[in-house]
């Protein structure tokens, strides 16, 4: 099938060939032109018998000699015949009869041929220039197209996704169902004086399906869908962003009812006055134009602006006021039931073995977003294909979970036996304390196989989704985090750099307990420090100290006390359960990985060994 692009290029080729032929005809053949001789010389050559033929074109004589050479001449008078002129020049009639003399028919077209050829050449050249100028104005990044929005348009019947393709966000679906009904049946709302939201802001962490949800709204309503990113409005030239905004909204109004989706709107909708250039910043001019265009929506204009961001705190207040973005829809990370529904959506087109339990996979993936779950299923499919399997089995699903959480295995890393022993006891310390303390999450797997930057890892997963955290759990988690460092002290009497990330995590958690959650008895239920975002030559997060030096000393003392208490508890537990610690580490040295069931068997304790618990006062 011949495409339109091939036809255009073929037309350009034909025009180029025609222009070249005309130019060649105007310039002439590169051969040597005939020589000009007087009529007396022609008469002398005819008398000698050297002339084969003569073509008479008006007053011009085209002479062909017997040796093949050509010459031109002119008659004495234009109105007399050639024979009469030759007889007057003393050429015998016999010699004249021996020459083939022909007369060309008189025509005025020959005189006009150069003019017509030049005109046709100019027409062809103009057509070629028009074609290329038109092509340059449509494609690329020319000056004439700077003011166009460049939004990608998805037609109503272009196979858009629907609400069935989006899982785990039932509340968001219910909120957006009203938008779908308004686009389908606007008269039902306008008859009662109701006004549809002009703008819908989708807020949520990355990967929770904000873009997918916007496309699902358009697919449910079966209306055109205009998609553009917030960064596409802003250019280095002043006024381009505002021009693109005007073009986008004008195009949307012509295609109403429709949905305009602006992804990452925080790139252009950031709080005004926070960047370089003050009020003359190009980004702020673009934002001002968006605000004006949203105010220009009439009640009968069925155009809904849907925007997505994961930073609603930095958006300009004028953008969020009623009448612009009237509705805010939250898309949070899914719970266990939502994760199961998302896994069903992503495994619809993938063959699963009977041993795969999507509910169990959902339980093992707390905190995963929709994008994380899609990546998990894809990694499992890739792993099954590498093993030449016809279906994805439970083993591939479990290994893909570990790969997404901790990174790929690095079995090629060479580790000495002495370092391997330190790593085994380090991970055994984490795992044993998590197994002993009641508020820690159950251990799923312990391994000394390197994954990503980690030399070993202890994977613990909560049994259910948790939205509130208790202080006693934080203290048990701190003891578990410091269990690796404590195991090194108890077993080897020395410490290594392997606990650097653990110490950082423990410090951050203890500081949050004191300064953010008010879990310090000494400082009371108040927060310390205000986080601010500074935008100058980049993005910088700083903390404004809204407390004095005495409070700062107390904060440092409380952080130290909490960490010291948790570390002491870890050392005491590992010293009391040294046999279990040795058993877990020795098993890791042999098997390299153990699961939660085997860990529970190795960590079983006699009834005579109680677990020391921290009192709320000491915590």
XYZ file of C-alpha atoms in Angstrom:
619
model
C 0.000 0.000 0.000
C 1.429 3.392 -1.048
C 1.473 5.903 1.783
C 0.954 9.631 1.476
C 4.582 10.193 2.447
C 5.774 8.131 -0.531
C 3.485 10.090 -2.874
C 4.875 13.408 -1.624
C 8.459 12.320 -2.069
C 7.638 10.978 -5.557
C 6.100 14.318 -6.508
C 9.202 16.138 -5.345
C 11.371 13.807 -7.441
C 9.268 14.384 -10.588
C 9.369 18.155 -10.104
C 13.131 18.041 -9.666
C 13.563 16.021 -12.891
C 11.353 18.430 -14.878
C 13.215 21.436 -13.519
C 16.529 19.851 -14.438
C 15.348 19.095 -17.971
C 14.148 22.665 -18.479
C 17.387 24.038 -17.139
C 19.313 21.737 -19.436
C 17.269 22.928 -22.420
C 17.851 26.568 -21.543
C 21.549 26.178 -21.027
C 21.864 24.065 -24.157
C 23.851 21.029 -25.172
C 27.505 20.987 -24.262
C 28.425 20.117 -27.910
C 30.195 22.679 -30.151
C 27.676 24.948 -31.983
C 27.743 25.102 -35.883
C 30.157 27.639 -37.381
C 28.826 30.752 -39.124
C 29.928 31.164 -42.808
C 28.961 33.776 -45.439
C 26.551 32.918 -48.248
C 29.358 33.326 -50.789
C 31.321 30.550 -49.062
C 28.232 28.319 -49.171
C 27.832 29.018 -52.921
C 31.493 28.196 -53.534
C 31.186 24.907 -51.581
C 28.044 23.937 -53.549
C 29.866 24.605 -56.810
C 32.650 22.279 -55.617
C 30.115 19.549 -54.688
C 30.935 19.522 -50.942
C 27.399 20.309 -49.654
C 24.903 17.488 -49.011
C 21.768 19.361 -47.851
C 20.489 22.757 -46.805
C 17.551 23.465 -44.495
C 16.008 26.884 -44.979
C 14.329 28.376 -41.856
C 13.226 31.865 -42.856
C 16.410 33.775 -43.620
C 18.625 31.204 -41.846
C 20.445 28.435 -43.728
C 21.457 25.243 -41.859
C 24.145 23.668 -44.066
C 25.231 20.023 -43.770
C 28.458 19.060 -45.562
C 29.264 15.677 -46.965
C 31.922 15.106 -44.302
C 29.273 15.607 -41.594
C 30.214 19.081 -40.434
C 27.513 21.690 -39.846
C 27.396 25.389 -40.618
C 24.908 28.252 -40.606
C 24.509 31.134 -42.988
C 21.956 33.704 -44.108
C 20.367 34.555 -47.430
C 21.103 37.841 -49.128
C 17.440 38.848 -48.950
C 14.768 37.248 -46.784
C 12.026 37.412 -49.487
C 13.993 35.760 -52.342
C 14.352 31.998 -52.822
C 17.608 30.197 -52.147
C 17.873 28.942 -55.719
C 17.660 32.486 -57.093
C 20.319 33.647 -54.667
C 22.668 30.807 -55.665
C 22.187 31.433 -59.423
C 23.015 35.101 -58.852
C 26.226 33.887 -57.183
C 27.215 31.969 -60.391
C 26.296 28.449 -59.125
C 25.278 26.145 -61.984
C 21.715 24.716 -61.910
C 23.167 21.156 -62.041
C 25.092 21.728 -58.780
C 22.034 23.292 -57.186
C 19.911 20.290 -58.155
C 22.487 17.945 -56.542
C 21.872 19.571 -53.130
C 18.844 18.493 -51.038
C 17.173 21.820 -50.218
C 14.259 21.858 -47.749
C 12.072 24.651 -46.405
C 10.739 24.685 -42.793
C 7.125 25.738 -42.249
C 6.867 29.233 -40.723
C 5.763 29.264 -37.035
C 5.639 31.840 -34.270
C 5.940 29.237 -31.468
C 9.679 28.919 -31.957
C 10.121 32.546 -31.071
C 8.099 32.084 -27.886
C 9.837 28.867 -26.777
C 12.571 30.532 -24.647
C 9.964 32.679 -22.907
C 7.679 29.699 -22.215
C 10.615 27.577 -21.010
C 11.726 30.248 -18.579
C 8.179 30.697 -17.267
C 7.729 26.930 -16.767
C 11.059 26.739 -14.935
C 9.985 29.485 -12.530
C 6.657 27.699 -11.888
C 8.402 24.403 -11.075
C 10.953 26.127 -8.842
C 8.192 27.957 -6.964
C 6.265 24.700 -6.462
C 9.336 23.007 -4.967
C 9.995 25.922 -2.608
C 6.336 25.987 -1.501
C 6.385 22.257 -0.797
C 9.478 22.377 1.383
C 8.359 25.503 3.242
C 5.022 23.849 3.997
C 6.767 20.712 5.209
C 9.055 22.732 7.484
C 6.097 24.562 9.013
C 4.401 21.268 9.943
C 7.280 19.138 11.249
C 10.410 19.786 13.279
C 10.626 22.790 15.541
C 10.312 25.828 13.243
C 9.527 29.334 14.371
C 6.090 29.233 12.741
C 5.044 26.255 14.926
C 6.331 27.556 18.282
C 2.933 28.788 19.334
C 1.204 25.437 18.774
C 0.469 23.362 21.840
C 1.670 20.030 20.437
C -0.851 18.086 22.510
C -1.323 14.445 21.605
C -4.908 13.742 20.633
C -6.632 10.408 21.240
C -9.916 10.051 19.394
C -13.055 8.825 21.130
C -12.947 5.525 19.232
C -9.169 5.010 19.406
C -9.315 2.152 21.908
C -8.886 4.165 25.092
C -8.801 2.396 28.419
C -11.862 2.247 30.661
C -12.494 1.892 34.380
C -12.221 -1.886 33.991
C -8.524 -1.436 33.171
C -7.892 0.524 36.382
C -7.990 -1.412 39.654
C -7.358 -0.676 43.313
C -8.765 2.891 43.296
C -12.490 2.397 43.810
C -12.955 5.707 45.652
C -11.284 7.640 42.831
C -13.527 5.887 40.304
C -16.605 6.945 42.244
C -15.416 10.575 42.294
C -14.708 10.631 38.580
C -17.907 8.811 37.627
C -19.746 12.120 38.033
C -17.431 13.700 35.462
C -18.187 10.866 33.054
C -21.940 11.295 33.544
C -21.689 15.038 32.912
C -19.825 14.497 29.658
C -22.368 11.895 28.573
C -25.559 13.667 29.734
C -24.858 17.354 30.433
C -28.527 18.333 30.150
C -29.406 16.332 33.271
C -27.125 18.552 35.363
C -27.693 21.901 33.664
C -31.468 21.505 34.014
C -31.006 21.732 37.785
C -28.491 24.569 37.573
C -25.573 22.322 38.485
C -22.111 23.198 37.229
C -19.549 20.565 36.442
C -16.086 20.943 37.970
C -13.904 22.906 35.560
C -10.799 21.146 36.754
C -10.003 17.856 38.439
C -6.632 17.469 40.156
C -5.320 13.910 40.520
C -2.926 13.697 43.462
C -0.858 10.701 44.460
C 2.616 9.195 44.676
C 4.420 8.223 41.452
C 3.142 5.066 39.828
C -0.358 5.075 41.312
C -2.091 5.406 37.926
C -2.954 9.101 37.596
C -2.411 9.221 33.830
C -4.192 5.912 33.374
C -7.165 7.163 35.361
C -7.457 10.316 33.229
C -7.494 8.221 30.058
C -10.079 5.929 31.624
C -12.404 8.896 32.199
C -12.162 9.813 28.516
C -12.668 6.188 27.523
C -15.780 5.855 29.670
C -17.277 9.090 28.330
C -16.150 8.304 24.745
C -14.877 11.822 24.125
C -11.602 13.109 22.617
C -8.619 13.157 24.963
C -5.901 15.823 24.696
C -2.707 14.905 26.559
C 0.241 17.217 27.217
C 2.964 17.553 29.840
C 3.386 20.665 31.929
C 7.001 21.037 30.840
C 5.962 21.247 27.169
C 4.471 24.706 27.701
C 7.674 26.401 28.805
C 10.342 27.337 26.252
C 13.335 29.646 26.229
C 11.421 32.242 24.196
C 9.171 34.642 26.080
C 5.463 34.248 25.394
C 5.657 30.808 23.784
C 4.122 29.028 26.781
C 1.153 31.403 26.953
C 0.617 31.022 23.197
C 0.589 27.255 23.508
C -1.939 27.455 26.333
C -4.255 29.608 24.184
C -3.893 27.226 21.251
C -4.611 24.172 23.428
C -7.784 25.589 24.960
C -9.008 26.950 21.620
C -8.568 23.525 20.038
C -10.302 21.845 22.973
C -13.321 24.150 22.720
C -13.689 23.305 19.035
C -13.744 19.585 19.921
C -16.011 19.782 22.988
C -17.076 17.734 24.789
C -13.539 16.589 25.528
C -10.939 16.155 28.254
C -7.656 18.062 28.441
C -5.052 16.231 30.511
C -1.964 18.063 31.795
C 0.558 15.669 33.303
C 3.027 16.916 35.937
C 1.301 20.282 36.199
C 3.675 21.288 39.003
C 6.285 21.972 36.281
C 4.286 25.046 35.254
C 1.887 25.556 38.179
C 4.464 26.119 40.914
C 3.788 28.862 43.437
C 4.423 32.237 41.791
C 7.321 34.282 43.097
C 9.371 31.214 44.054
C 11.628 31.100 40.998
C 14.100 33.238 39.094
C 12.876 36.333 37.299
C 10.093 37.314 39.688
C 6.745 38.028 38.038
C 8.390 38.253 34.606
C 9.359 34.617 34.612
C 8.207 32.768 31.489
C 6.789 29.957 33.623
C 4.667 32.397 35.584
C 3.329 33.987 32.412
C 2.278 30.535 31.266
C 0.555 29.895 34.602
C -1.254 33.230 34.354
C -2.567 32.268 30.933
C -3.815 28.917 32.282
C -5.689 30.741 35.048
C -7.285 33.118 32.540
C -8.299 30.314 30.187
C -9.891 28.309 33.007
C -11.931 31.360 33.969
C -13.090 31.594 30.340
C -14.916 28.262 30.469
C -18.628 28.819 30.084
C -21.213 26.624 31.732
C -22.153 25.191 28.345
C -18.545 24.445 27.375
C -18.122 20.739 27.988
C -14.340 20.861 28.386
C -12.876 19.446 31.588
C -9.252 20.008 32.548
C -7.690 17.049 34.350
C -4.211 17.505 35.828
C -1.876 15.184 37.701
C 0.834 15.897 40.250
C 2.612 14.269 43.162
C 3.511 17.655 44.690
C 0.228 19.442 45.472
C 1.908 21.406 48.273
C 3.910 23.557 45.835
C 1.044 24.506 43.511
C -0.095 28.112 43.344
C -3.164 28.815 45.531
C -4.908 30.594 42.640
C -4.795 27.339 40.704
C -6.505 25.392 43.482
C -9.289 27.796 44.349
C -12.939 26.917 43.629
C -13.839 27.689 40.036
C -10.597 26.320 38.668
C -9.530 23.007 40.143
C -12.727 22.391 42.059
C -12.139 18.750 42.853
C -9.116 16.944 44.218
C -9.008 13.164 43.775
C -6.472 11.206 45.834
C -4.863 8.131 44.302
C -2.892 6.494 47.096
C -0.940 3.259 47.104
C -3.404 0.350 47.048
C -4.193 -1.844 50.020
C -3.951 -5.637 49.923
C -7.308 -6.079 48.190
C -6.438 -3.356 45.686
C -3.076 -4.966 44.959
C -4.826 -8.256 44.255
C -7.158 -6.538 41.771
C -4.230 -4.804 40.075
C -2.370 -8.104 39.767
C -5.440 -9.646 38.128
C -5.491 -6.829 35.559
C -1.797 -7.199 34.716
C -1.921 -11.000 34.518
C -4.957 -11.154 32.233
C -2.860 -11.682 29.109
C -0.178 -13.772 30.821
C -0.372 -17.551 31.424
C -0.205 -18.397 35.124
C 0.538 -21.778 36.635
C -2.036 -23.256 39.062
C 0.306 -22.747 42.027
C 0.263 -18.933 41.681
C -1.873 -17.311 44.379
C -2.363 -13.620 43.586
C -3.733 -13.037 47.080
C -0.512 -14.333 48.620
C 1.535 -12.189 46.214
C -0.526 -9.141 47.191
C 0.132 -9.886 50.852
C 3.886 -10.010 50.219
C 3.956 -6.637 48.447
C 2.911 -3.974 50.981
C 3.573 -0.429 49.835
C 3.777 -1.393 46.152
C 2.174 1.001 43.677
C 0.387 -0.044 40.514
C 3.539 0.553 38.474
C 5.562 -1.577 40.901
C 3.090 -4.448 40.556
C 3.158 -4.197 36.771
C 6.938 -4.322 36.871
C 6.796 -7.304 39.241
C 4.583 -9.310 36.851
C 6.764 -8.367 33.896
C 9.945 -9.461 35.705
C 8.276 -12.785 36.541
C 7.316 -13.282 32.882
C 10.875 -12.507 31.752
C 12.301 -14.932 34.295
C 9.894 -17.692 33.205
C 10.799 -17.115 29.549
C 14.508 -17.382 30.346
C 13.807 -20.739 31.983
C 11.881 -21.912 28.881
C 8.629 -22.335 30.784
C 5.181 -22.144 29.218
C 3.583 -20.416 32.212
C 4.597 -18.156 35.104
C 4.976 -20.229 38.264
C 4.972 -19.201 41.901
C 8.777 -19.447 42.101
C 9.170 -16.747 39.449
C 6.661 -14.490 41.221
C 8.492 -14.802 44.552
C 11.895 -14.175 42.976
C 10.600 -11.145 41.136
C 9.370 -9.713 44.463
C 12.889 -9.996 45.877
C 14.350 -8.462 42.728
C 12.034 -5.456 42.835
C 12.617 -4.871 46.563
C 16.343 -5.591 46.946
C 17.690 -5.612 43.382
C 19.187 -8.370 41.214
C 21.364 -11.098 42.667
C 25.137 -10.620 42.426
C 26.467 -14.141 42.814
C 29.582 -13.213 40.870
C 30.815 -11.013 43.731
C 33.761 -12.778 45.381
C 33.627 -12.616 49.184
C 36.235 -14.196 51.452
C 35.213 -16.799 54.058
C 35.993 -14.463 56.938
C 33.809 -11.671 55.517
C 31.111 -14.175 54.650
C 31.045 -15.252 58.287
C 30.690 -11.636 59.456
C 27.822 -11.088 56.994
C 26.102 -14.288 58.166
C 26.179 -13.236 61.835
C 25.159 -9.702 60.913
C 22.011 -10.871 59.102
C 21.373 -13.512 61.775
C 21.344 -10.710 64.370
C 18.677 -8.818 62.442
C 16.569 -11.914 61.876
C 16.772 -13.271 65.429
C 15.662 -10.018 67.061
C 12.804 -9.652 64.574
C 11.777 -13.195 65.464
C 11.974 -12.590 69.211
C 10.379 -9.162 69.647
C 6.573 -9.239 69.407
C 6.070 -5.911 67.617
C 8.416 -6.615 64.709
C 7.043 -7.713 61.333
C 7.420 -11.419 60.480
C 10.611 -12.349 58.624
C 9.993 -13.592 55.118
C 13.536 -14.473 54.076
C 17.144 -14.097 55.250
C 19.988 -14.278 52.736
C 23.700 -13.558 52.513
C 23.592 -13.442 48.691
C 24.436 -9.964 47.479
C 21.573 -8.058 45.895
C 22.161 -4.596 44.552
C 24.494 -2.667 46.866
C 23.693 -4.875 49.891
C 25.993 -7.734 50.905
C 23.030 -9.511 52.535
C 19.448 -8.756 53.459
C 16.694 -9.692 55.880
C 13.278 -9.287 54.274
C 10.423 -8.676 56.697
C 6.868 -8.073 55.582
C 3.816 -6.984 57.622
C 0.910 -9.371 57.913
C -1.621 -6.685 57.007
C -1.793 -3.054 55.923
C -0.978 -0.689 58.745
C -1.812 3.020 58.877
C -0.879 3.852 62.470
C 2.469 3.153 64.136
C 2.935 2.708 67.895
C 5.939 3.838 69.898
C 6.542 0.313 71.168
C 6.778 -0.922 67.576
C 9.239 1.821 66.711
C 11.443 0.751 69.620
C 11.333 -2.903 68.578
C 12.142 -1.905 64.990
C 15.113 0.135 66.228
C 16.436 -2.878 68.142
C 16.029 -5.032 65.008
C 17.784 -2.452 62.815
C 20.710 -2.332 65.239
C 20.738 -6.128 65.609
C 23.404 -6.565 62.945
C 25.787 -4.172 64.676
C 25.018 -5.810 68.044
C 25.735 -9.293 66.629
C 29.168 -8.172 65.449
C 29.967 -6.859 68.935
C 28.715 -9.985 70.718
C 30.389 -12.537 68.434
C 33.582 -10.859 67.206
C 34.167 -8.146 69.773
C 34.656 -5.714 66.919
C 32.516 -3.674 64.525
C 32.622 -3.158 60.746
C 31.289 -0.677 58.199
C 28.516 -3.078 57.219
C 26.108 -1.404 59.630
C 26.456 2.105 58.167
C 23.047 2.059 56.477
C 21.481 0.524 59.595
C 22.847 3.329 61.769
C 21.572 5.938 59.312
C 18.095 4.389 59.310
C 18.052 4.168 63.103
C 19.113 7.796 63.472
C 16.447 9.018 61.044
C 13.743 7.002 62.808
C 14.783 8.215 66.269
C 14.902 11.842 65.065
C 11.420 11.500 63.553
C 10.108 10.072 66.828
C 11.405 13.117 68.702
C 10.879 15.985 66.262
C 7.839 14.891 64.210
C 5.779 12.414 66.199
C 6.134 13.871 69.702
C 7.144 10.492 71.202
C 9.628 11.902 73.708
C 8.599 12.219 77.338
C 11.277 14.853 77.945
C 10.199 17.188 75.110
C 6.495 16.489 75.120
C 3.945 16.383 72.305
C 5.290 19.031 69.965
C 7.180 19.177 66.669
C 10.536 20.770 66.033
C 11.725 22.268 62.736
C 9.792 23.318 59.630
C 10.749 21.844 56.291
C 11.017 24.360 53.479
C 11.766 23.999 49.806
C 14.164 26.558 48.347
C 14.241 26.992 44.573
C 17.076 29.097 43.214
C 19.590 27.312 41.012
C 18.121 23.931 41.837
C 15.957 22.129 44.361
C 17.058 22.202 47.973
C 15.204 21.020 51.058
C 16.132 22.843 54.236
C 14.836 22.781 57.804
C 13.967 26.008 59.503
C 14.930 25.890 63.182
C 11.969 27.174 65.125
C 13.485 26.206 68.495
C 16.339 27.415 70.655
C 19.720 26.003 71.650
C 18.423 24.409 74.834
C 15.757 22.507 72.859
C 18.410 21.471 70.332
C 20.536 19.963 73.109
C 17.518 18.104 74.477
C 16.703 16.769 71.011
C 20.245 15.414 70.606
C 20.133 13.872 74.079
C 16.751 12.208 73.413
C 17.896 10.801 70.054
C 21.018 9.403 71.691
C 19.022 7.933 74.576
C 16.528 6.189 72.273
C 19.233 4.691 70.064
C 21.326 3.626 73.066
C 18.319 1.967 74.677
C 17.495 0.009 71.525
C 21.135 -0.978 71.016
C 21.426 -2.199 74.615
C 18.289 -4.287 74.216
C 19.690 -5.854 71.030
C 22.994 -6.742 72.700
C 21.219 -8.259 75.727
C 18.914 -10.366 73.541
C 21.701 -11.716 71.347
C 23.842 -12.496 74.385
C 20.972 -14.406 75.978
C 20.150 -16.288 72.776
C 23.710 -16.882 71.612
C 23.022 -20.521 70.697
C 20.150 -19.583 68.400
C 22.307 -16.840 66.874
C 25.081 -19.353 66.131
C 22.598 -21.850 64.654
C 21.094 -19.288 62.265
C 24.505 -17.994 61.161
C 25.918 -21.472 60.583
C 22.885 -22.413 58.524
C 23.290 -19.262 56.429
C 26.941 -20.146 55.820
C 25.811 -23.453 54.293
C 22.482 -22.681 52.578
C 23.042 -18.923 51.952
C 19.266 -18.328 52.287
C 16.577 -19.452 54.742
C 12.863 -18.702 54.793
C 10.643 -17.621 57.670
C 9.578 -21.150 58.656
C 13.160 -22.378 58.978
C 14.116 -19.252 60.894
C 11.332 -19.886 63.386
C 12.613 -23.433 63.945
C 16.216 -22.292 64.450
C 15.176 -19.430 66.752
C 12.978 -21.544 69.008
C 13.783 -20.699 72.624
C 13.443 -22.571 75.926
C 10.707 -21.374 78.235
C 13.339 -20.386 80.823
C 14.598 -17.531 78.603
C 12.146 -14.621 78.778
C 12.326 -11.681 76.353
C 13.097 -8.408 78.120
C 10.530 -5.776 77.205
C 11.007 -2.042 77.343
C 8.718 -0.039 79.570
C 7.046 3.053 78.124
C 9.160 5.231 80.401
C 12.423 3.803 79.162
C 11.223 4.014 75.588
